[in-house]
Short mmCIF file of C-alpha atoms and ligand atoms in Angstrom, two decimals:
data_model
loop_
_atom_site.label_atom_id
_atom_site.label_comp_id
_atom_site.label_asym_id
_atom_site.label_seq_id
_atom_site.Cartn_x
_atom_site.Cartn_y
_atom_site.Cartn_z
CA LEU A 1 17.15 0.06 -3.61
CA ARG A 2 16.43 -1.89 -0.42
CA VAL A 3 13.92 -0.88 2.22
CA THR A 4 13.47 -2.52 5.59
CA THR A 5 11.22 -1.46 8.44
CA PHE A 6 11.41 -2.04 12.17
CA GLY A 7 9.32 -1.47 15.29
CA GLU A 8 5.97 -2.60 16.64
CA SER A 9 2.54 -0.99 16.70
CA HIS A 10 2.70 -0.51 20.48
CA GLY A 11 6.47 -0.21 20.84
CA PRO A 12 8.21 3.14 21.34
CA ALA A 13 8.68 3.83 17.62
CA ILE A 14 8.59 2.48 14.09
CA GLY A 15 11.21 3.20 11.46
CA CYS A 16 12.80 2.28 8.19
CA VAL A 17 16.19 2.12 6.51
CA ILE A 18 16.43 2.89 2.79
CA ASP A 19 19.64 1.52 1.35
CA GLY A 20 20.94 2.27 -2.15
CA CYS A 21 19.36 5.70 -2.42
CA PRO A 22 21.29 7.93 -4.85
CA PRO A 23 22.94 11.05 -3.39
CA GLY A 24 21.58 14.55 -3.92
CA ILE A 25 17.82 14.04 -3.41
CA ALA A 26 16.43 17.06 -1.53
CA ILE A 27 14.46 15.85 1.48
CA ALA A 28 13.07 17.57 4.58
CA PRO A 29 10.78 16.38 7.43
CA GLU A 30 7.85 18.40 5.97
CA ASP A 31 8.02 16.38 2.72
CA PHE A 32 6.49 13.39 4.52
CA GLU A 33 3.43 15.15 5.93
CA ARG A 34 1.07 14.89 2.96
CA ASP A 35 1.36 11.18 2.22
CA LEU A 36 1.59 10.12 5.86
CA GLY A 37 -1.52 12.17 6.57
CA ARG A 38 -3.35 10.48 3.69
CA ARG A 39 -2.58 7.05 5.18
CA ALA A 40 -3.03 7.86 8.87
CA SER A 41 -5.75 6.45 11.12
CA GLY A 42 -8.00 8.67 13.24
CA ARG A 43 -8.52 11.39 10.64
CA THR A 44 -12.13 10.41 9.80
CA ARG A 45 -14.81 8.36 11.60
CA HIS A 46 -14.43 5.59 9.00
CA THR A 47 -10.98 4.47 10.18
CA SER A 48 -9.41 3.28 13.42
CA GLN A 49 -9.68 6.02 16.06
CA ARG A 50 -6.02 5.78 17.01
CA HIS A 51 -4.59 9.31 16.65
CA GLU A 52 -0.91 9.27 15.79
CA ASP A 53 1.17 12.36 14.93
CA ASP A 54 3.20 10.38 12.38
CA ARG A 55 5.97 13.00 12.47
CA VAL A 56 9.08 11.79 10.64
CA GLU A 57 12.55 12.27 12.14
CA ILE A 58 15.45 11.89 9.72
CA LEU A 59 18.16 10.02 11.65
CA GLY A 60 20.78 9.45 8.98
CA GLY A 61 21.72 9.54 5.30
CA VAL A 62 20.76 13.19 4.80
CA PHE A 63 23.15 16.15 5.15
CA GLU A 64 22.24 19.79 4.57
CA GLY A 65 18.85 18.72 3.21
CA ARG A 66 20.09 16.20 0.64
CA THR A 67 20.60 12.45 0.63
CA THR A 68 24.27 11.54 0.90
CA GLY A 69 24.11 8.10 -0.74
CA THR A 70 24.51 6.30 2.60
CA PRO A 71 21.50 4.49 4.14
CA VAL A 72 18.63 6.85 4.95
CA ALA A 73 17.10 6.13 8.36
CA LEU A 74 13.64 7.48 9.26
CA LEU A 75 11.84 7.25 12.60
CA VAL A 76 8.24 7.84 13.72
CA ARG A 77 7.51 7.70 17.45
CA ASN A 78 4.28 5.99 18.56
CA THR A 79 2.27 8.46 20.61
CA ASP A 80 -1.18 6.87 21.01
CA ALA A 81 -0.67 3.16 21.66
CA ARG A 82 -2.98 2.18 24.52
CA SER A 83 -4.62 -1.24 24.17
CA LYS A 84 -5.80 -2.66 27.49
CA ASP A 85 -6.42 -6.29 26.61
CA TYR A 86 -2.82 -7.58 26.27
CA ALA A 87 -3.26 -10.39 28.77
CA ARG A 88 -6.30 -11.88 27.07
CA ILE A 89 -4.93 -11.32 23.54
CA ALA A 90 -1.71 -13.10 24.56
CA GLU A 91 -3.67 -16.24 25.43
CA GLN A 92 -5.84 -16.45 22.30
CA PHE A 93 -5.52 -16.65 18.54
CA ARG A 94 -7.83 -14.38 16.55
CA PRO A 95 -9.21 -16.29 13.54
CA GLY A 96 -7.99 -14.60 10.37
CA HIS A 97 -5.13 -12.85 12.18
CA ALA A 98 -1.37 -13.35 11.86
CA ASP A 99 -0.93 -13.97 15.59
CA TYR A 100 -1.46 -17.73 14.96
CA THR A 101 1.23 -17.98 12.26
CA TYR A 102 3.69 -15.70 14.10
CA TRP A 103 3.30 -18.01 17.12
CA HIS A 104 4.19 -21.06 15.02
CA LYS A 105 7.08 -19.32 13.32
CA TYR A 106 8.75 -17.64 16.29
CA GLY A 107 7.49 -19.69 19.24
CA HIS A 108 6.56 -16.68 21.34
CA ARG A 109 3.96 -13.97 21.44
CA ASP A 110 4.29 -10.16 21.36
CA PRO A 111 0.73 -9.14 22.14
CA ARG A 112 1.26 -5.36 22.06
CA GLY A 113 -1.44 -4.37 19.59
CA GLY A 114 -0.86 -6.21 16.35
CA GLY A 115 2.89 -6.07 17.05
CA ARG A 116 4.86 -6.49 13.84
CA SER A 117 1.83 -7.71 11.91
CA SER A 118 -0.09 -4.47 12.55
CA ALA A 119 -0.88 -2.20 9.61
CA ARG A 120 0.95 0.47 11.64
CA GLU A 121 4.10 -0.83 9.90
CA THR A 122 2.87 0.52 6.56
CA THR A 123 3.54 4.07 7.80
CA MET A 124 7.21 3.51 7.07
CA ARG A 125 6.63 2.17 3.56
CA VAL A 126 4.76 5.37 2.76
CA ALA A 127 7.59 7.41 4.32
CA ALA A 128 10.27 5.58 2.32
CA ALA A 129 8.29 6.07 -0.86
CA VAL A 130 8.18 9.85 -0.40
CA ILE A 131 11.85 9.80 -1.42
CA ALA A 132 11.15 7.41 -4.32
CA ARG A 133 8.31 9.60 -5.59
CA LYS A 134 10.52 12.71 -5.53
CA TRP A 135 13.32 10.93 -7.38
CA LEU A 136 11.00 9.40 -9.99
CA ALA A 137 9.33 12.75 -10.69
CA GLU A 138 12.57 14.71 -10.89
CA HIS A 139 14.63 12.23 -12.91
CA HIS A 140 12.02 10.54 -15.08
CA GLY A 141 8.82 12.60 -14.92
CA VAL A 142 7.09 9.54 -13.46
CA THR A 143 4.08 10.13 -11.21
CA VAL A 144 2.08 7.64 -9.18
CA ARG A 145 -1.55 7.95 -8.08
CA GLY A 146 -4.35 5.67 -7.01
CA HIS A 147 -7.96 5.28 -5.93
CA LEU A 148 -10.31 2.81 -4.29
CA SER A 149 -11.97 0.76 -7.02
CA GLN A 150 -14.35 -1.37 -4.93
CA ILE A 151 -15.57 -1.53 -1.35
CA GLY A 152 -17.54 -4.63 -0.50
CA GLU A 153 -19.95 -5.08 -3.40
CA VAL A 154 -19.89 -1.39 -4.39
CA VAL A 155 -18.02 -0.31 -7.54
CA PRO A 156 -17.59 3.25 -8.88
CA ASP A 157 -20.39 4.53 -11.15
CA GLY A 158 -17.99 6.97 -12.81
CA HIS A 159 -14.32 7.91 -12.90
CA ASP A 160 -12.95 11.35 -12.08
CA TRP A 161 -9.38 11.63 -10.76
CA ASP A 162 -10.23 15.08 -9.35
CA ALA A 163 -12.76 13.51 -6.96
CA VAL A 164 -10.30 11.08 -5.37
CA GLU A 165 -8.56 13.33 -2.82
CA GLY A 166 -11.80 15.08 -1.85
CA ASN A 167 -13.37 12.24 0.17
CA PRO A 168 -12.27 9.88 2.97
CA PHE A 169 -12.36 6.79 0.70
CA PHE A 170 -10.15 7.86 -2.23
CA TRP A 171 -13.31 7.18 -4.24
CA PRO A 172 -13.25 8.33 -7.88
CA HIS A 173 -16.93 9.33 -8.12
CA ALA A 174 -18.09 12.13 -5.79
CA ALA A 175 -21.83 11.48 -6.22
CA GLN A 176 -21.52 8.07 -4.52
CA VAL A 177 -19.70 9.31 -1.43
CA PRO A 178 -22.81 10.02 0.75
CA ALA A 179 -24.06 6.46 0.11
CA LEU A 180 -20.63 5.08 1.00
CA GLU A 181 -20.62 7.10 4.24
CA SER A 182 -23.97 5.54 5.22
CA TYR A 183 -22.72 2.08 4.21
CA MET A 184 -19.61 2.46 6.39
CA ASP A 185 -21.60 3.89 9.32
CA ALA A 186 -23.95 0.88 9.26
CA LEU A 187 -21.04 -1.54 8.93
CA ARG A 188 -19.20 0.01 11.86
CA LYS A 189 -22.32 -0.13 14.05
CA SER A 190 -22.80 -3.80 13.15
CA GLY A 191 -19.27 -4.56 14.37
CA ASP A 192 -18.32 -6.20 11.09
CA SER A 193 -15.68 -5.36 8.47
CA VAL A 194 -15.46 -5.49 4.69
CA GLY A 195 -12.81 -5.88 1.97
CA ALA A 196 -11.77 -3.43 -0.70
CA ARG A 197 -9.94 -3.12 -3.98
CA VAL A 198 -7.35 -0.42 -4.69
CA THR A 199 -6.09 0.54 -8.16
CA VAL A 200 -2.77 2.34 -8.58
CA VAL A 201 -1.39 3.83 -11.77
CA ALA A 202 2.05 5.11 -12.77
CA ASP A 203 2.23 7.67 -15.58
CA GLY A 204 5.38 8.46 -17.53
CA VAL A 205 7.19 5.13 -17.10
CA PRO A 206 9.42 4.76 -20.17
CA PRO A 207 9.59 1.48 -22.09
CA GLY A 208 12.35 -0.82 -20.88
CA TRP A 209 12.15 -1.02 -17.08
CA GLY A 210 12.07 -4.55 -15.68
CA GLU A 211 14.08 -7.70 -16.20
CA PRO A 212 13.26 -10.70 -18.38
CA VAL A 213 13.37 -13.66 -15.95
CA TYR A 214 14.13 -12.86 -12.30
CA GLY A 215 13.02 -9.39 -11.40
CA LYS A 216 10.22 -9.04 -13.95
CA LEU A 217 8.47 -5.74 -13.30
CA ASP A 218 5.09 -7.45 -12.84
CA ALA A 219 6.56 -10.12 -10.55
CA GLU A 220 8.28 -7.49 -8.40
CA LEU A 221 5.06 -5.47 -8.22
CA ALA A 222 3.05 -8.54 -7.25
CA ALA A 223 5.55 -9.41 -4.50
CA ALA A 224 5.61 -5.82 -3.25
CA MET A 225 1.82 -5.54 -3.12
CA MET A 226 1.39 -8.98 -1.54
CA SER A 227 3.81 -7.92 1.19
CA ILE A 228 1.29 -5.31 2.40
CA ASN A 229 -0.79 -6.45 5.40
CA ALA A 230 -4.20 -7.93 4.50
CA VAL A 231 -3.55 -8.22 0.74
CA LYS A 232 -5.04 -11.34 -0.85
CA GLY A 233 -4.77 -10.63 -4.57
CA VAL A 234 -2.92 -8.57 -7.18
CA GLU A 235 -3.86 -7.91 -10.80
CA ILE A 236 -1.78 -6.27 -13.52
CA GLY A 237 -3.92 -4.57 -16.17
CA ALA A 238 -6.88 -6.76 -17.10
CA GLY A 239 -5.67 -9.31 -14.51
CA PHE A 240 -8.17 -12.11 -13.90
CA ALA A 241 -10.55 -10.66 -16.51
CA SER A 242 -7.94 -11.87 -19.06
CA VAL A 243 -9.19 -15.42 -18.44
CA ALA A 244 -12.49 -14.69 -20.24
CA GLN A 245 -10.96 -12.58 -23.01
CA LYS A 246 -10.09 -13.65 -26.54
CA GLY A 247 -6.58 -12.84 -27.77
CA SER A 248 -8.04 -10.51 -30.38
CA GLU A 249 -9.57 -8.49 -27.53
CA HIS A 250 -6.74 -8.68 -25.00
CA ARG A 251 -3.85 -7.58 -27.23
CA ASP A 252 -3.40 -3.83 -27.28
CA ALA A 253 -3.29 -2.60 -30.89
CA MET A 254 -0.46 -0.16 -31.66
CA SER A 255 -0.45 2.75 -34.07
CA ARG A 256 1.51 5.97 -34.54
CA GLN A 257 -1.21 7.65 -32.44
CA GLY A 258 -0.71 5.32 -29.47
CA PHE A 259 -1.97 2.08 -27.96
CA ALA A 260 -5.69 1.41 -28.52
CA SER A 261 -6.18 -0.15 -25.05
CA ASN A 262 -4.17 -1.21 -22.00
CA HIS A 263 -5.12 -4.74 -21.05
CA ALA A 264 -1.42 -5.45 -20.46
CA GLY A 265 -1.31 -2.90 -17.64
CA GLY A 266 1.79 -1.34 -19.18
CA ILE A 267 3.96 -4.47 -18.87
CA LEU A 268 4.93 -6.95 -21.61
CA GLY A 269 7.31 -9.83 -20.87
CA GLY A 270 8.06 -8.37 -17.45
CA ILE A 271 9.27 -5.09 -19.01
CA SER A 272 7.45 -1.76 -19.12
CA SER A 273 5.91 -0.88 -22.49
CA GLY A 274 5.65 2.90 -22.03
CA GLN A 275 1.95 2.73 -21.23
CA GLN A 276 0.45 3.49 -17.85
CA VAL A 277 1.45 0.81 -15.35
CA VAL A 278 -1.84 -0.30 -13.77
CA VAL A 279 -2.04 -2.54 -10.69
CA SER A 280 -5.12 -3.54 -8.68
CA VAL A 281 -4.87 -4.95 -5.19
CA ALA A 282 -7.46 -6.89 -3.14
CA PHE A 283 -7.61 -6.27 0.63
CA LYS A 284 -9.36 -8.75 2.89
CA PRO A 285 -11.82 -7.60 5.56
CA THR A 286 -10.11 -6.79 8.87
CA SER A 287 -10.02 -9.84 11.15
CA SER A 288 -10.14 -8.06 14.55
CA LEU A 289 -13.90 -7.87 15.24
CA ARG A 290 -16.04 -7.44 18.34
CA LEU A 291 -18.42 -10.05 16.86
CA PRO A 292 -17.74 -13.36 18.64
CA VAL A 293 -16.07 -16.22 16.76
CA MET A 294 -14.84 -19.69 17.66
CA GLY A 295 -11.06 -19.91 18.06
CA LEU A 296 -8.30 -21.57 20.04
CA ASP A 297 -6.23 -20.45 23.00
CA VAL A 298 -2.53 -21.22 23.42
CA ASP A 299 -3.38 -24.42 25.34
CA GLY A 300 -5.51 -25.70 22.47
CA ASN A 301 -8.90 -25.09 24.15
CA GLU A 302 -11.80 -23.94 22.00
CA VAL A 303 -12.79 -20.46 23.15
CA GLU A 304 -15.15 -17.73 22.03
CA ILE A 305 -13.07 -14.79 20.85
CA VAL A 306 -14.15 -11.16 20.93
CA THR A 307 -11.61 -8.50 19.91
CA THR A 308 -11.96 -5.08 21.46
CA GLY A 309 -9.76 -2.02 20.87
CA ARG A 310 -9.51 0.39 17.96
CA HIS A 311 -9.72 -1.26 14.56
CA ASP A 312 -10.50 -0.35 10.97
CA PRO A 313 -13.88 -1.55 9.65
CA CYS A 314 -12.27 -1.52 6.18
CA VAL A 315 -8.50 -1.44 6.16
CA GLY A 316 -8.59 -0.94 2.37
CA ILE A 317 -9.87 2.60 2.90
CA ARG A 318 -6.40 3.66 4.02
CA ALA A 319 -4.55 1.47 1.55
CA THR A 320 -4.41 3.71 -1.53
CA PRO A 321 -1.28 5.62 -0.33
CA ILE A 322 0.31 2.32 0.72
CA CYS A 323 -0.16 0.74 -2.74
CA GLU A 324 1.10 3.95 -4.36
CA ALA A 325 4.16 3.71 -2.10
CA MET A 326 4.96 0.13 -3.09
CA LEU A 327 4.51 0.99 -6.77
CA ALA A 328 6.90 3.95 -6.44
CA LEU A 329 9.52 1.92 -4.55
CA VAL A 330 9.47 -0.89 -7.13
CA LEU A 331 9.69 1.58 -10.02
CA MET A 332 12.63 3.43 -8.48
CA ASP A 333 14.41 0.12 -7.88
CA GLN A 334 13.77 -0.98 -11.46
CA ALA A 335 14.90 2.38 -12.86
CA LEU A 336 18.18 2.11 -10.95
CA ARG A 337 18.67 -1.49 -12.07
CA HIS A 338 17.94 -0.54 -15.67
CA ARG A 339 20.47 2.27 -15.50
CA ALA A 340 23.05 -0.07 -13.94
CA GLN A 341 22.66 -2.68 -16.67
CA CYS A 342 21.87 -0.70 -19.78
CA GLY A 343 23.13 2.80 -18.98
CA ASP A 344 21.42 5.38 -21.12
CA VAL A 345 20.49 3.54 -24.31
CA GLY A 346 18.55 6.60 -25.44
CA GLU A 347 15.32 6.62 -27.41
CA VAL A 348 14.90 3.50 -29.54
CA SER A 349 12.67 3.74 -32.62
CA PRO A 350 9.79 3.09 -33.13
CA ARG A 351 8.10 4.12 -29.93
CA VAL A 352 4.32 4.15 -29.60
CA PRO A 353 3.68 7.68 -28.34
CA GLY A 354 1.72 8.94 -25.39
CA GLU A 355 -0.18 7.25 -22.63
CA SER A 356 -3.15 4.97 -23.06
CA LYS A 357 -6.36 6.97 -23.25
CA HIS A 358 -7.96 4.21 -21.25
CA SER A 359 -8.12 4.87 -17.54
CA PRO A 360 -8.51 1.81 -15.32
C1 EPS B 1 -4.21 -2.00 13.47
C2 EPS B 1 -4.87 -1.82 14.66
C3 EPS B 1 -4.97 -0.49 15.29
C4 EPS B 1 -4.90 0.59 14.20
C5 EPS B 1 -3.60 0.38 13.46
C6 EPS B 1 -3.70 -0.88 12.67
O1 EPS B 1 -3.89 -0.23 16.14
P1 EPS B 1 -3.52 -1.01 17.47
O2 EPS B 1 -2.17 -1.61 17.20
O3 EPS B 1 -3.48 0.07 18.51
O4 EPS B 1 -4.56 -2.05 17.74
O5 EPS B 1 -5.05 1.85 14.72
O6 EPS B 1 -3.31 1.42 12.58
C7 EPS B 1 -2.44 2.41 12.93
C8 EPS B 1 -2.19 2.76 14.17
C9 EPS B 1 -1.78 3.04 11.79
O7 EPS B 1 -1.03 4.00 11.97
O8 EPS B 1 -1.99 2.53 10.67
C10 EPS B 1 -3.99 -3.36 12.97
O9 EPS B 1 -4.23 -4.34 13.71
O10 EPS B 1 -3.56 -3.52 11.83
#
């Protein structure tokens, strides 16, 4: 499975091409609404106030409501792109923003919004993954979900999956939501931004997906998550906490009742173990701030930079559906690769039953 995206934040449209999709997957424009709505800006006061319809048009690869096996092409037209500061943005580099590195790589500047480096691009990853999620659920009973697991210094006081979709932060503990609202209101008024951590989980992944050297499941997941705008770190299972653990603690004891823990995050030797696949992703604070900062212009002069326009005070707030999308796309790719190499090897004994009882 190969996915590519195209288009700019302030161009006429953004889109994606999904190549290698099996035929026969039922797909309709309405199927995209839920996940695109979960990711969209402008739906609460805590995100960028850009209001996009994010309506998906299916341009190719689908006939009579089912994928044909040829590349699937999806398009979303931009309807609310209206930055006014192109001229100034084109002359300056925002510290912490990709406009400096894009300039060095390509030798020119596309100042329309964030251009290609805008988080607007992630719309199409979420759209592509709608197909992956359907296929994974129908063919393998695999489901993917996620939640915010830290915002700034704040961590959840409890964990309830039922709370996650009921608040604007994908926060897993409803009682903390009013405090988070106040925190975000104060942050927004101050003009600053903050980072966040997202945790995504796949249930129902069978043992055996992933490859032993190139294409390890954890390596592919790390690459996929790091390819999301603003990501600065990825952990699988216990992740960096593994550094302080003893081996006797980290290993996940096995019995006929199941695994006793899931420090491995469902992956051993780059191959799924049959436990929940658990990935945590660190998002940096948004770099486009109205607070002044020292930077350079294209002529090398030191200038004070102030970024106006509509920006997220915490881009991680909208990132849960994006991380879920990348998890689903990697899992579908690995499932297809596993089938291509190993066919249906069937159930191999012994298999530790069930999912880990340990939520992230
Ligand atoms: C973004 C900046 C803002 C956000 C945008 C992400 O847009 P603009 O390009 O107009 O400055 O609104 O997010 C979306 C529009 C979206 O759909 O996610 C950025 O710089 O990343």
